[in-house]
Structures are given as structure tokens and as C-alpha cells.
Tab-separated table of C-alpha atoms and ligand atoms in Angstrom:
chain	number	residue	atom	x	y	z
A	176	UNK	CA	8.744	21.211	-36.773
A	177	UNK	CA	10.278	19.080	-34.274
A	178	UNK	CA	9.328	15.745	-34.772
A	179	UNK	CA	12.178	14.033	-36.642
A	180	UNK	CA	10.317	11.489	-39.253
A	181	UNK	CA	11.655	7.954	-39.646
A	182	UNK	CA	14.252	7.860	-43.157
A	183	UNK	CA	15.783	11.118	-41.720
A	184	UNK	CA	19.026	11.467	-41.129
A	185	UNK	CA	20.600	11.565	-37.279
A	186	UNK	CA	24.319	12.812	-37.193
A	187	UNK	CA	26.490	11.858	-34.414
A	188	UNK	CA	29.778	13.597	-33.316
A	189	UNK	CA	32.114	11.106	-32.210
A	190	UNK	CA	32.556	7.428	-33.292
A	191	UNK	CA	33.244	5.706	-29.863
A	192	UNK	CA	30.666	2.938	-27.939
A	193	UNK	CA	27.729	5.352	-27.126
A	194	UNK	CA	27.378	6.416	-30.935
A	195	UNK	CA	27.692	2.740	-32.014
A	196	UNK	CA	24.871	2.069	-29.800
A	197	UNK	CA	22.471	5.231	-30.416
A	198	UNK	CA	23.354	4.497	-33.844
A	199	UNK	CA	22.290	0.349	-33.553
A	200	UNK	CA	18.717	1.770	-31.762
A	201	UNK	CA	18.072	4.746	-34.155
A	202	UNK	CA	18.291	2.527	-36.981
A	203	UNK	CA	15.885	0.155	-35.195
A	204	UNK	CA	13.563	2.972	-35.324
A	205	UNK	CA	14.271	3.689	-39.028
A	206	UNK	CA	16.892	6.211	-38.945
A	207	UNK	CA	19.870	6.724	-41.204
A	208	UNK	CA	23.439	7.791	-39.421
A	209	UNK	CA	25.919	9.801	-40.173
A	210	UNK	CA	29.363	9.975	-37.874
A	211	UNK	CA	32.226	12.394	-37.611
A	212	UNK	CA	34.817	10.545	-36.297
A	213	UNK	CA	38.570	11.330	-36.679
A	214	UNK	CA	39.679	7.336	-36.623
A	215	UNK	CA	38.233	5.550	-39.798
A	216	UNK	CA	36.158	2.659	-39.299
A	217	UNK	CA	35.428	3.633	-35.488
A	218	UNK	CA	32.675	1.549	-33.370
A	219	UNK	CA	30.030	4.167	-34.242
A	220	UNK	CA	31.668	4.186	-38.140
A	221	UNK	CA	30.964	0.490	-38.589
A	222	UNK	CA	27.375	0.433	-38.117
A	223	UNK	CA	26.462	3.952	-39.898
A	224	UNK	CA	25.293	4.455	-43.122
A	225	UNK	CA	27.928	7.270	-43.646
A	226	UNK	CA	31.160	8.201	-42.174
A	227	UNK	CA	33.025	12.146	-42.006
A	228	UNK	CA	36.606	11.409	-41.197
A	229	UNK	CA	37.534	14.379	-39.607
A	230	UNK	CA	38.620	16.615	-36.662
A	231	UNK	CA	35.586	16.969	-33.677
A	232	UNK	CA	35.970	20.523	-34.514
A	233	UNK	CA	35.515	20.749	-37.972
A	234	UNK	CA	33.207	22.758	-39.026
A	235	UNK	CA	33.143	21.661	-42.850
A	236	UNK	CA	33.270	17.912	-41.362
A	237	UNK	CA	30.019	18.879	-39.230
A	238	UNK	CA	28.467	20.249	-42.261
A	239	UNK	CA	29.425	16.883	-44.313
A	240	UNK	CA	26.940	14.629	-42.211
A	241	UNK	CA	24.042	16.364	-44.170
A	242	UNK	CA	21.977	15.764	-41.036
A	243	UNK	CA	18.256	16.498	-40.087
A	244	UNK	CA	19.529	16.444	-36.525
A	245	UNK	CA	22.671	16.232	-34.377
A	246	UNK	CA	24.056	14.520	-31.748
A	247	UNK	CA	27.209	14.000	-29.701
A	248	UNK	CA	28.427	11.413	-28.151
A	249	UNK	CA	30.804	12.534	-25.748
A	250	UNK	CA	31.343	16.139	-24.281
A	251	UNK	CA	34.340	17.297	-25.236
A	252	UNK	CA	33.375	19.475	-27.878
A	253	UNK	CA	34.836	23.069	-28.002
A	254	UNK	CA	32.164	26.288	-26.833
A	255	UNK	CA	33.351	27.526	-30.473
A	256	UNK	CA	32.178	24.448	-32.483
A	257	UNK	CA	28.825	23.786	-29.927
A	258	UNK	CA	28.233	27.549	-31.002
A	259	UNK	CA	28.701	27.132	-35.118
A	260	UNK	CA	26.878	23.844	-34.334
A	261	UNK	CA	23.953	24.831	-33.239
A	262	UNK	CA	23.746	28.060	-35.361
A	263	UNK	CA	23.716	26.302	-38.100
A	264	UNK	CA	22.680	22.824	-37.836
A	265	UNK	CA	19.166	21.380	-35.610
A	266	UNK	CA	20.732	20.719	-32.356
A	267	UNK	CA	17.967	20.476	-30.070
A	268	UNK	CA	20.326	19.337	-26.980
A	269	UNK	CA	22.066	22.820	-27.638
A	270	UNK	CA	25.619	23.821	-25.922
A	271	UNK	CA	24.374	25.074	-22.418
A	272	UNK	CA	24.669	21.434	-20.925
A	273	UNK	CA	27.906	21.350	-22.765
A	274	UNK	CA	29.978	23.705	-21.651
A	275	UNK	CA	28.641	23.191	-18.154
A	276	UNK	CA	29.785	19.681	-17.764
A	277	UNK	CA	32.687	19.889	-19.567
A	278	UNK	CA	34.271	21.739	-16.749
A	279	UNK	CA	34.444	20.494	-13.271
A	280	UNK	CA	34.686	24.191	-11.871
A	281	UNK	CA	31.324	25.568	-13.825
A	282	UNK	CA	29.583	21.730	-13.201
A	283	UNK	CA	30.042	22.082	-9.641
A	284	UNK	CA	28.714	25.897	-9.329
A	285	UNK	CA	25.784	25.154	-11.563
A	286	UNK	CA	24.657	22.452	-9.406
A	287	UNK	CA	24.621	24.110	-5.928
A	288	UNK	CA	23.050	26.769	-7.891
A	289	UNK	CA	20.018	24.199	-8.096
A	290	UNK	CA	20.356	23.786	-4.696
A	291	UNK	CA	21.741	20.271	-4.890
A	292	UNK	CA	25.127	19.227	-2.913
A	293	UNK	CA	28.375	18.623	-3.928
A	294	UNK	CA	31.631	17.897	-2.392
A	295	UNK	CA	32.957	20.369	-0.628
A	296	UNK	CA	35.552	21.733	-3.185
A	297	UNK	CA	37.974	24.765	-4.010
A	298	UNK	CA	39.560	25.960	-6.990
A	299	UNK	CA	43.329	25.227	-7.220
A	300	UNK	CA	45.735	26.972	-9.460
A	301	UNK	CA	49.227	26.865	-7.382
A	302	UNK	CA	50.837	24.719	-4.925
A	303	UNK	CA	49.939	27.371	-2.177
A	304	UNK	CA	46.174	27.305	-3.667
A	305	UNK	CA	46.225	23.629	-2.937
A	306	UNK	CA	48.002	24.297	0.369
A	307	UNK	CA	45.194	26.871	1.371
A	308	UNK	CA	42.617	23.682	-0.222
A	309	UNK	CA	44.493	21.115	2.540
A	310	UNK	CA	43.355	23.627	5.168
A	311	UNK	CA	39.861	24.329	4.362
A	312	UNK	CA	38.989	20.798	3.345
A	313	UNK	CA	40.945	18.369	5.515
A	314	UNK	CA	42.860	15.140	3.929
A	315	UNK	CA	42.257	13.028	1.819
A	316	UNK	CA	40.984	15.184	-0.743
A	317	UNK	CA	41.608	14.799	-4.374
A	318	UNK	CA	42.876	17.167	-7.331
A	319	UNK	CA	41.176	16.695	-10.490
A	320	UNK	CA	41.737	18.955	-13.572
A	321	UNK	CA	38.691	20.780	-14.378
A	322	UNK	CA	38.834	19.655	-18.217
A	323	UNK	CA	39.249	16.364	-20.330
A	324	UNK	CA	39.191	13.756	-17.098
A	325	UNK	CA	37.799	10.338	-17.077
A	326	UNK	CA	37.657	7.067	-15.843
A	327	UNK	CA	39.698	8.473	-13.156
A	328	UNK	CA	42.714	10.017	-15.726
A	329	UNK	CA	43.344	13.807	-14.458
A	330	UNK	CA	43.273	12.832	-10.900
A	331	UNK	CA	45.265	13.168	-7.622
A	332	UNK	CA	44.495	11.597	-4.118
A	333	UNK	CA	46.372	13.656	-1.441
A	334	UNK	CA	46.260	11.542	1.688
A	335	UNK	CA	47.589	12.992	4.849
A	336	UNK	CA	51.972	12.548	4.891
A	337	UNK	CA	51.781	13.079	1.172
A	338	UNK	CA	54.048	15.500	-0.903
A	339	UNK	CA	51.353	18.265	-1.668
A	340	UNK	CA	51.976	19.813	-5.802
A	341	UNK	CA	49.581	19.691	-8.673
A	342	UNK	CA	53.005	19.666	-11.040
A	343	UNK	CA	52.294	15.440	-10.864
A	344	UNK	CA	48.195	16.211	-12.648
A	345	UNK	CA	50.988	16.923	-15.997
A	346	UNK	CA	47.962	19.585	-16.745
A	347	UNK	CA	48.103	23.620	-16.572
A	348	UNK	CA	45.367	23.697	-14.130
A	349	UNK	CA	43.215	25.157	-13.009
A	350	UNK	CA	42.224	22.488	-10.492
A	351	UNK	CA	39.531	21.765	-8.245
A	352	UNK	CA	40.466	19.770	-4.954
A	353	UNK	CA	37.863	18.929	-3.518
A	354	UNK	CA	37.031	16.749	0.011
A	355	UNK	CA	37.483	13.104	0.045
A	356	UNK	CA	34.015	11.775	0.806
A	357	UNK	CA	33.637	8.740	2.804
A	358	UNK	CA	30.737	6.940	0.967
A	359	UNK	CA	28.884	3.865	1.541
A	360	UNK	CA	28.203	3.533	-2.096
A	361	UNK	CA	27.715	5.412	-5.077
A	362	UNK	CA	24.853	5.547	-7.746
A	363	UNK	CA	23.528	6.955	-10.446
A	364	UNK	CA	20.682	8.220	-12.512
A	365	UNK	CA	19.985	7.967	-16.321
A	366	UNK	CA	17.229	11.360	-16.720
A	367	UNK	CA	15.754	11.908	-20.463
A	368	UNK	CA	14.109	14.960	-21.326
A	369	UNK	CA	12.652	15.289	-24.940
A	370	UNK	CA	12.362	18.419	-26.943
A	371	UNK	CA	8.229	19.030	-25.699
A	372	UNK	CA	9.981	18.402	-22.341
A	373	UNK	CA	8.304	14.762	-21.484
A	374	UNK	CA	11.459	13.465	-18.672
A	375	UNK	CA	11.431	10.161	-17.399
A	376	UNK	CA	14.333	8.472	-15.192
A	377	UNK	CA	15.847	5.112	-15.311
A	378	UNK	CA	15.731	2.612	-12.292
A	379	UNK	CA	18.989	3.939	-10.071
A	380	UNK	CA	22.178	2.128	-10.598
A	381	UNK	CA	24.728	0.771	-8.024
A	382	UNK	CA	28.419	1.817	-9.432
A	383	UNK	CA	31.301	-0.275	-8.387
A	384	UNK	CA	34.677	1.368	-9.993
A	385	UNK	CA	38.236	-0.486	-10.216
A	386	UNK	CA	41.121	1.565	-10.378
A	387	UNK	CA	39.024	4.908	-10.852
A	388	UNK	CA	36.931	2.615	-13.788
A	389	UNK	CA	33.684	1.659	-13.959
A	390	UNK	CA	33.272	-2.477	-13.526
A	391	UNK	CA	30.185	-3.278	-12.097
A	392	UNK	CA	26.357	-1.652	-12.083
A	393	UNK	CA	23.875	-3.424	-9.990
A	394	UNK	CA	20.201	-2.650	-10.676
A	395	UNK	CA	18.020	-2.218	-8.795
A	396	UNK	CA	21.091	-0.486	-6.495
A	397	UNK	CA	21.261	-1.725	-2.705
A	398	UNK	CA	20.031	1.414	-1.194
A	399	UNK	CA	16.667	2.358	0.637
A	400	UNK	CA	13.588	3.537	-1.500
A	401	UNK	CA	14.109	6.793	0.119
A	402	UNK	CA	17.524	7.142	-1.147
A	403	UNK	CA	16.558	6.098	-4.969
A	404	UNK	CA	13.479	8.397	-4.809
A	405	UNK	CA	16.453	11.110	-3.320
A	406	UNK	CA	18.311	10.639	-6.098
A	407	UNK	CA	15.907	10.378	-8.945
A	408	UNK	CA	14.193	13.679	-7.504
A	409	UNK	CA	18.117	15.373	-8.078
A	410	UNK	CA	18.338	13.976	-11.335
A	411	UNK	CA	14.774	15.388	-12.567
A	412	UNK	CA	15.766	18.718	-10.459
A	413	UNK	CA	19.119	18.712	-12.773
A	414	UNK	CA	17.085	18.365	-15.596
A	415	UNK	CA	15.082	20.970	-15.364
A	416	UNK	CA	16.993	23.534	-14.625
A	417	UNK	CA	19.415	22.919	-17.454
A	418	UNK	CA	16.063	22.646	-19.080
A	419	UNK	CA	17.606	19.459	-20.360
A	420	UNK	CA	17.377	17.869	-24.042
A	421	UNK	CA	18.084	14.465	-24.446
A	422	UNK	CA	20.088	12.119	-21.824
A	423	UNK	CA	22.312	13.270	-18.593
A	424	UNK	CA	23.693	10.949	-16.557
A	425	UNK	CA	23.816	11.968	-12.854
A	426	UNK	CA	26.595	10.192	-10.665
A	427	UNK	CA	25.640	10.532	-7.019
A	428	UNK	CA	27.894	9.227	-3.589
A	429	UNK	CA	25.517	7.812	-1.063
A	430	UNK	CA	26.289	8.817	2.166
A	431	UNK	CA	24.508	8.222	5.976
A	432	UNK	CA	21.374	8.173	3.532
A	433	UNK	CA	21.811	11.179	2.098
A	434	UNK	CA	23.066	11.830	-1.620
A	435	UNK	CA	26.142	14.462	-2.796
A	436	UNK	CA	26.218	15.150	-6.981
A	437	UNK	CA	29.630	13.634	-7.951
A	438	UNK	CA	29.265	14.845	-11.325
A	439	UNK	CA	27.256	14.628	-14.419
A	440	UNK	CA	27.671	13.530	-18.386
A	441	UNK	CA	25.193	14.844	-21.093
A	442	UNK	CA	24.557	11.703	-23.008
A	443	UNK	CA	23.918	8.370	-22.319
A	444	UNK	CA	26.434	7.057	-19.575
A	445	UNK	CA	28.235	3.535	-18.919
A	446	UNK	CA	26.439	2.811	-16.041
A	447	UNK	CA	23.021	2.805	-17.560
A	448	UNK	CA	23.650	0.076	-20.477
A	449	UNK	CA	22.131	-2.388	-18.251
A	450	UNK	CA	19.181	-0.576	-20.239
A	451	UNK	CA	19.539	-2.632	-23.210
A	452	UNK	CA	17.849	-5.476	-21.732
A	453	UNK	CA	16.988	-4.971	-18.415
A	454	UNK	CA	14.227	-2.392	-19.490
A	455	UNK	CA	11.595	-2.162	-21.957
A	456	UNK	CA	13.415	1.185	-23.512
A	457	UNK	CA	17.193	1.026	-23.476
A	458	UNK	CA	18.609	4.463	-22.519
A	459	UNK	CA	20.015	4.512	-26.127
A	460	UNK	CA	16.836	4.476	-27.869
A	461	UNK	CA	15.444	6.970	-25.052
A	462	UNK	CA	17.671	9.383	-26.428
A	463	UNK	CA	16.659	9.258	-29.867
A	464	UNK	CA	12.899	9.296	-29.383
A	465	UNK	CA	14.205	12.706	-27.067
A	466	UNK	CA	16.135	14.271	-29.598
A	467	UNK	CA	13.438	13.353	-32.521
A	468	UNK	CA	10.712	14.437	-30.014
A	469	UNK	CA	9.205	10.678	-30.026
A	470	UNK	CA	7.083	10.241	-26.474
A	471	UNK	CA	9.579	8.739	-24.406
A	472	UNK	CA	9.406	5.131	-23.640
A	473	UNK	CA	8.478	3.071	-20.585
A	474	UNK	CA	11.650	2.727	-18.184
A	475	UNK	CA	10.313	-0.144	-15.751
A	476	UNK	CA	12.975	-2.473	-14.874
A	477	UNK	CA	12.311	-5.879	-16.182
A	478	UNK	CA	14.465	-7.677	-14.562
A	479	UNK	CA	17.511	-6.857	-11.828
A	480	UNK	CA	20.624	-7.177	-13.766
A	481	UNK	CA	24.236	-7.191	-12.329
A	482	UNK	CA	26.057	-4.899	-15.772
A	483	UNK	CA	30.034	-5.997	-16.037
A	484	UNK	CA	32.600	-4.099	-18.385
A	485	UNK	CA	35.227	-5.535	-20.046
A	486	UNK	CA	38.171	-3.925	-19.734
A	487	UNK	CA	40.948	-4.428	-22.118
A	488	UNK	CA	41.959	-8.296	-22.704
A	489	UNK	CA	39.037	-8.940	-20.427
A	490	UNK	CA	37.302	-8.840	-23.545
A	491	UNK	CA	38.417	-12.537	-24.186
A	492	UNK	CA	36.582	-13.979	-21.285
A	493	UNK	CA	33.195	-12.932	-22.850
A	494	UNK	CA	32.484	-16.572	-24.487
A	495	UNK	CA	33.888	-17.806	-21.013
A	496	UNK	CA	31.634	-15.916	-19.095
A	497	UNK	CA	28.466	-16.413	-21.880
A	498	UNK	CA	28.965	-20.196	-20.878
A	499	UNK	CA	29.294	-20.189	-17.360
A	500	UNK	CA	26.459	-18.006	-16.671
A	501	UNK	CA	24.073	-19.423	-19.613
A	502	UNK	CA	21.837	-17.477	-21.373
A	503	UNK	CA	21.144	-14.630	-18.649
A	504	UNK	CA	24.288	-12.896	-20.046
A	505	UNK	CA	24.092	-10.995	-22.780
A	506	UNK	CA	27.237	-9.751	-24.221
A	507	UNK	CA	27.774	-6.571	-25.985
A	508	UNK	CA	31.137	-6.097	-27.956
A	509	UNK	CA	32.053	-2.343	-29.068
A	510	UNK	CA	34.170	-3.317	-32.646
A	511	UNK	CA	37.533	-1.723	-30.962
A	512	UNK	CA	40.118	-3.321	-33.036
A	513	UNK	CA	43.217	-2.779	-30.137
A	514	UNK	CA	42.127	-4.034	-26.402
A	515	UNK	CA	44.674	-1.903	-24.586
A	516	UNK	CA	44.723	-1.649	-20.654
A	517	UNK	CA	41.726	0.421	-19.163
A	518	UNK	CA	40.179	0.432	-22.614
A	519	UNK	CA	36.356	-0.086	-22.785
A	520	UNK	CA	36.009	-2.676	-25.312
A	521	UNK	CA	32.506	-4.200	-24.601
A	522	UNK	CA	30.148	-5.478	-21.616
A	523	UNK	CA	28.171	-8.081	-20.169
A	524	UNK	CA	24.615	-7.522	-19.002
A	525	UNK	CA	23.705	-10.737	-16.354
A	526	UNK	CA	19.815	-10.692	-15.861
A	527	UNK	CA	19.644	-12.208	-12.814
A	528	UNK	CA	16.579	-13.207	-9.704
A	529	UNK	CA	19.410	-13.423	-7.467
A	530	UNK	CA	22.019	-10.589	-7.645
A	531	UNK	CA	24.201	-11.845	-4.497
A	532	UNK	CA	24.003	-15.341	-6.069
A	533	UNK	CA	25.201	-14.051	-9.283
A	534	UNK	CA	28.094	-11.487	-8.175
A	535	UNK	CA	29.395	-14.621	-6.413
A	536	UNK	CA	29.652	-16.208	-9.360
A	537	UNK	CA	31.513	-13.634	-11.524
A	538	UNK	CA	33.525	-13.140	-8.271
A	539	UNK	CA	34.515	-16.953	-8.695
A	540	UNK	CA	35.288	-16.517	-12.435
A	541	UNK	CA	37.120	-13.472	-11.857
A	542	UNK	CA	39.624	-15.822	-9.188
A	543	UNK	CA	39.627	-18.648	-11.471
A	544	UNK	CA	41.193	-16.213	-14.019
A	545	UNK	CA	44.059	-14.366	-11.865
B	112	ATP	P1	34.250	8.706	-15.129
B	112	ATP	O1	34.565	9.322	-16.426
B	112	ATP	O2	34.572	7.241	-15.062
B	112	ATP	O3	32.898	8.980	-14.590
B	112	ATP	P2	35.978	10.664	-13.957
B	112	ATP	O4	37.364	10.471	-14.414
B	112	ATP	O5	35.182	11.728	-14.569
B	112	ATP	O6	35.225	9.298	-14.035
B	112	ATP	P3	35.099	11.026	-11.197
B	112	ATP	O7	33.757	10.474	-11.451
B	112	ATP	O8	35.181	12.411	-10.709
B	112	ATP	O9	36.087	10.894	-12.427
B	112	ATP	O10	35.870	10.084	-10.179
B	112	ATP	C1	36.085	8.701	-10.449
B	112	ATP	C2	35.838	7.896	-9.177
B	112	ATP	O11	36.776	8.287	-8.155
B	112	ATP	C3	34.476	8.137	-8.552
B	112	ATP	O12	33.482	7.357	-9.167
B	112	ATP	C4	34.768	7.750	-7.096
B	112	ATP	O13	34.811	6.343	-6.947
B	112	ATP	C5	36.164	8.297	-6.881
B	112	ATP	N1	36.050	9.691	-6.363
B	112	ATP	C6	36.124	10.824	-7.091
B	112	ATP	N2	35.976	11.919	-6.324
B	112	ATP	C7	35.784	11.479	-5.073
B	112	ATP	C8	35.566	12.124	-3.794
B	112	ATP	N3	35.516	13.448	-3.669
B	112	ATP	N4	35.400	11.329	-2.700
B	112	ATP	C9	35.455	9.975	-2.822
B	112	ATP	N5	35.663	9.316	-3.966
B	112	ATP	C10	35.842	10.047	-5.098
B	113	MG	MG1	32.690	9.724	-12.801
């Protein structure tokens, strides 16, 4: 029996923004939640019916949620607890995808095993690795760690006349380094593949990052049909091959037309919560009616929609910007109670029939504040 019935209950490991909003469209569909967070009262925490304060790798914590079906909300989850997990709990996603994209190193060899390019890259465990990396690949490149990175943390951009050691990435390697590619933009695809194995793939996103952090999506992304129907054909490929349950998130650099895999997230991703009103099915609820084994909903894009995170304070100027750009912009606030710097603490979705007209404008606002 795969079908998960409405009144069941859907536990999520991880109490950050994605589980807050599975949680807020699986309880649309008549789901109850349970969260294992170690931080009481987390984003997810608030808005579930019951909350496990405890470690990620818990095993007793896991078993607390008294769930009809897991989920996770962020990758970071040990081989050891994915294992127990899905031994002893239903876990359709399973811990394949896991462990693959939770290491830059195995991410990168599983997907030129699919045939699908990648940076050209090379693993880095010494200074004289990394000097043998500056010869093969050419500078820049950059040094990431191969565990625990994001928003651009666990990363170092070697440009040519730089002091070459990977003692600065503060991390016992190994590395990869990998080539410094030149884009003209990057994207990304949102892929959903339930447990009968329905897929379907969101519109492709436009990514604009800030200091290695997301800030912008722009949808429909400025890039030829050929080079969305490029990159939502890599995203399906990905998909199937991993024979994929539930959401993956596929960031692509465009390049001279042609798309390189940058690298890839096994849940719902930041740059598709333009979703949640910008398509008939936000990528949130897309991954519930996957996991449950619903059909999986229509993915049209409504409406093209310019998606802006707040970042830290930024978070203030959400009434600001609700006023200056009227009722187009619909502002989603995670329940963070601390807005440090680089902290994700909520976004604005701009539904717009002119996206150069309205960039322009949070360009102005964005002056009008510094
Ligand atoms: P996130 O969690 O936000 O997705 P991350 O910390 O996992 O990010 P990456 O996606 O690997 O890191 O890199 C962050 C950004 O840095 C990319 O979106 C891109 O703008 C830039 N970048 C990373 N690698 C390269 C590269 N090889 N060539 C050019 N730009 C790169
Ligand atoms: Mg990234």
C-alpha cells in the first residue's frame, strides 16, 4: 500500500523553511505533521501538530514522530541514520539520493555517469593535490569541501596571483576544485517523481546569487526554448536514473547555449518557491502528493514572477516592499525568531506581466534603502 490516506501522519526531519512549508501544504491536503527538530519551536515546529526535540540522528527521536511516512527536509542526514531510517520506518524517497548529493565528490561522478556534464573538477586532499588541480584545470577555479557547504559557506575562489592552500576551507578535506566556468547565467529545474513514478518538471528558473546566496529567481528564465527544454530533459534524465522519489532540485550554468550540472538538492529547493503562486501546484505540495503517491499536479506557470529572498534584516522591508509593489507581491515569512546576516528569513514572490519593468523597480527600492 502506497497511497498515503488523508488524517495520516507525514514526519519531517528537520524544522527549517522547506518543512514549514511542506508542512503548511500537507496540511492543506489533510495531513497531520510531525517534526524532529533539535531547536524547539523551529519554522517547521510552529505549524506541526507535533514536535521531537532531538538530534537529526536520533534514532529513538525518528521513532517518536509515530509517522505513516517520512520526509527530510534538508540532506544532511548521516548514511547510518538514512539506513535505520528506512529499515524501519516508510521512506519511499530512500537514502540512494542521499548520500549521493550529500557529497560533492560522489554527486559529481554520479552525474557524468548519466552522461550529463559537469565542471571540469579534481579531487583535492593536499596543497600539492590542489597544485596538480591549478595545472589540469587552469585559474580561476574554486575549492569547495565535498560535505556540509551552502549558500556558498565551504568555498574557495583561487584566481590567478593567489596564495594556493586549502588550510583557509578550515575543513579536513577532501576537496574538489573544480574549473571556474564563465557562464552567461545560471538556472534551475524543480523535477518530482512520485512513488508509481509519474515525474513532472517545473517551468526553469533564472538564479541570480549575492555573495554566493540566492536573491533573485526569474520565471520564466531569460534563456532560449532550446536551452529550457536542455535543461528540463537533464533534470528528467537525473531523475530517472536515481530512479527518483519525491523532489530534486537541479542547478544548471548556462553557457554558449549549452547547460553544465552545477549540482543538485533532494527536496524542494529555494529557487523554486516562486511555485507557491506562480503555478497551479506549488513545488511543496508536489512533493507530498509524490511521497503519498497522489497523481502529481499541473505545473503550468500562471504567471511570470520575479522570486526575491530576504536576507537577514532585509526581512523588515517586506511591508515596504508589499506597498510599493501592491498586491502582485506576496510575502512569505519563515517564523525565524533571530535575522542574522546571510540568514534566510522569508521571501517575496512579485507576479509580474513585465519582469524588466518590475526588477527595475526592486532595483530602485533596493538604492533607496543603501
Ligand atoms: P547553495 O546551497 O546556495 O546552492 P552551495 O554552497 O551549495 O550553494 P554552489 O551551488 O556550488 O554552492 O555554488 C554557489 C554559487 O557559486 C553558484 O550558484 C555559482 O554562482 C558560484 N559557483 C560555484 N561553482 C562555480 C563554478 N565552477 N564556476 C562558476 N561559478 C561557480
Ligand atoms: Mg548551489
Amino acid at each position: 500500500m502506497t497511497f498515503i490516506k488523508p488524517g495520516s501522519t507525514i514526519g519531517i526531519l528537520g524544522g527549517g523553511q522547506l518543512g514549514r512549508m511542506m508542512a503548511l501544504s500537507a496540511r492543506n491536503m489533510g495531513y497531520r505533521i510531525s517534526v524532529l527538530e533539535p531547536q524547539k519551536d523551529s519554522p517547521c515546529g510552529q505549524v506541526a501538530d507535533h514536535e521531537v526535540v532531538a538530534a537529526y540522528d536520533d534514532k529513538q527521536g525518528a521513532e517518536d514522530l509515530s509517522c505513516d511516512v517520512l520526509t527530510y527536509e534538508f540532506e544532511n542526514i548521516s548514511a547510518e541514520t538514512a539506513d535505520h531510517l528506512a529499515s524501519s520506518l516508510h521512506f519511499p524517497q530512500g537514502s540512494k539520493l542521499l548520500l549521493i548529493s550529500q557529497d560533492r565528490l560522489r554527486e559529481k561522478e554520479a552525474i557524468e555517469s548519466y552522461g550529463l556534464p559537469v565542471a571540469p573538477y579534481k579531487k583535492v586532499e593536499s596543497d600539492t593535490d590542489l597544485a596538480d588541480a591549478v595545472s589540469a584545470l587552469g585559474l580561476p577555479l574554486v575549492v569547495k569541501t565535498t560535505r556540509g557547504g551552502y549558500d556558498g559557506k565551504g568555498q574557495l575562489v583561487i584566481n590567478k596571483g593567489d596564495e594556493v592552500s586549502v588550510r583557509e576551507l578550515e575543513d579536513n578535506g577532501p576537496f574538489v576544485a573544480e574549473q571556474w566556468i564563465p557562464f552567461d547565467c545560471e538556472v534551475s529545474v524543480i523535477v518530482t517523481r512520485s512513488v508509481s513514478g509519474e515525474t513532472a518538471t517545473f517551468p526553469v528558473a533564472e538564479n541570480i546569487h549575492r555573495n554566493g546566496i540566492l536573491h533573485q529567481s526569474i520565471v520564466p528564465a531569460r534563456v532560449s526554448d532550446e536551452v529550457q527544454e536542455r535543461a528540463r530533459k537533464a533534470a528528467l534524465t537525473l531523475a530517472e536514473s536515481v530512479s527518483l522519489v519525491g523532489t530534486l532540485a537541479v542547478e544548471m550554468f548556462v553557457r554558449d547555449g549549452e547547460i553544465v550540472i552545477n549540482e543538485i538538492a533532494p527536496r524542494p529547493h529555494n529557487s523554486g518557491h516562486y511555485t507557491m503562486n506562480a503555478c497551479a501546484t506549488s513545488q511543496f505540495e508536489q512533493h507530498i502528493r509524490a511521497i503519498c503517491d497522489w497523481p502529481l499536479g499541473e505545473t503550468t506557470l500562471l504567471t511570470p514572477t520575479v522570486m526575491v529572498n530576504l536576507i537577514g534584516d532585509e526581512v523588515e522591508r517586506a511591508v515596504e516592499m508589499r506597498k510599493e509593489l501592491g498586491s502582485a507581491a506576496h510575502v512569505h515569512i519563515y517564523g525565524k525568531k533571530e535575522a542574522r546576516p546571510g540568514r534566510k528569513m522569508g521571501h517575496v514572490n512579485v507576479l509580474t506581466s513585465d519582469v524588466e519593468a518590475t526588477l527595475e523597480q526592486l532595483n530602485v527600492l533596493e538604492e533607496a534603502k543603501s
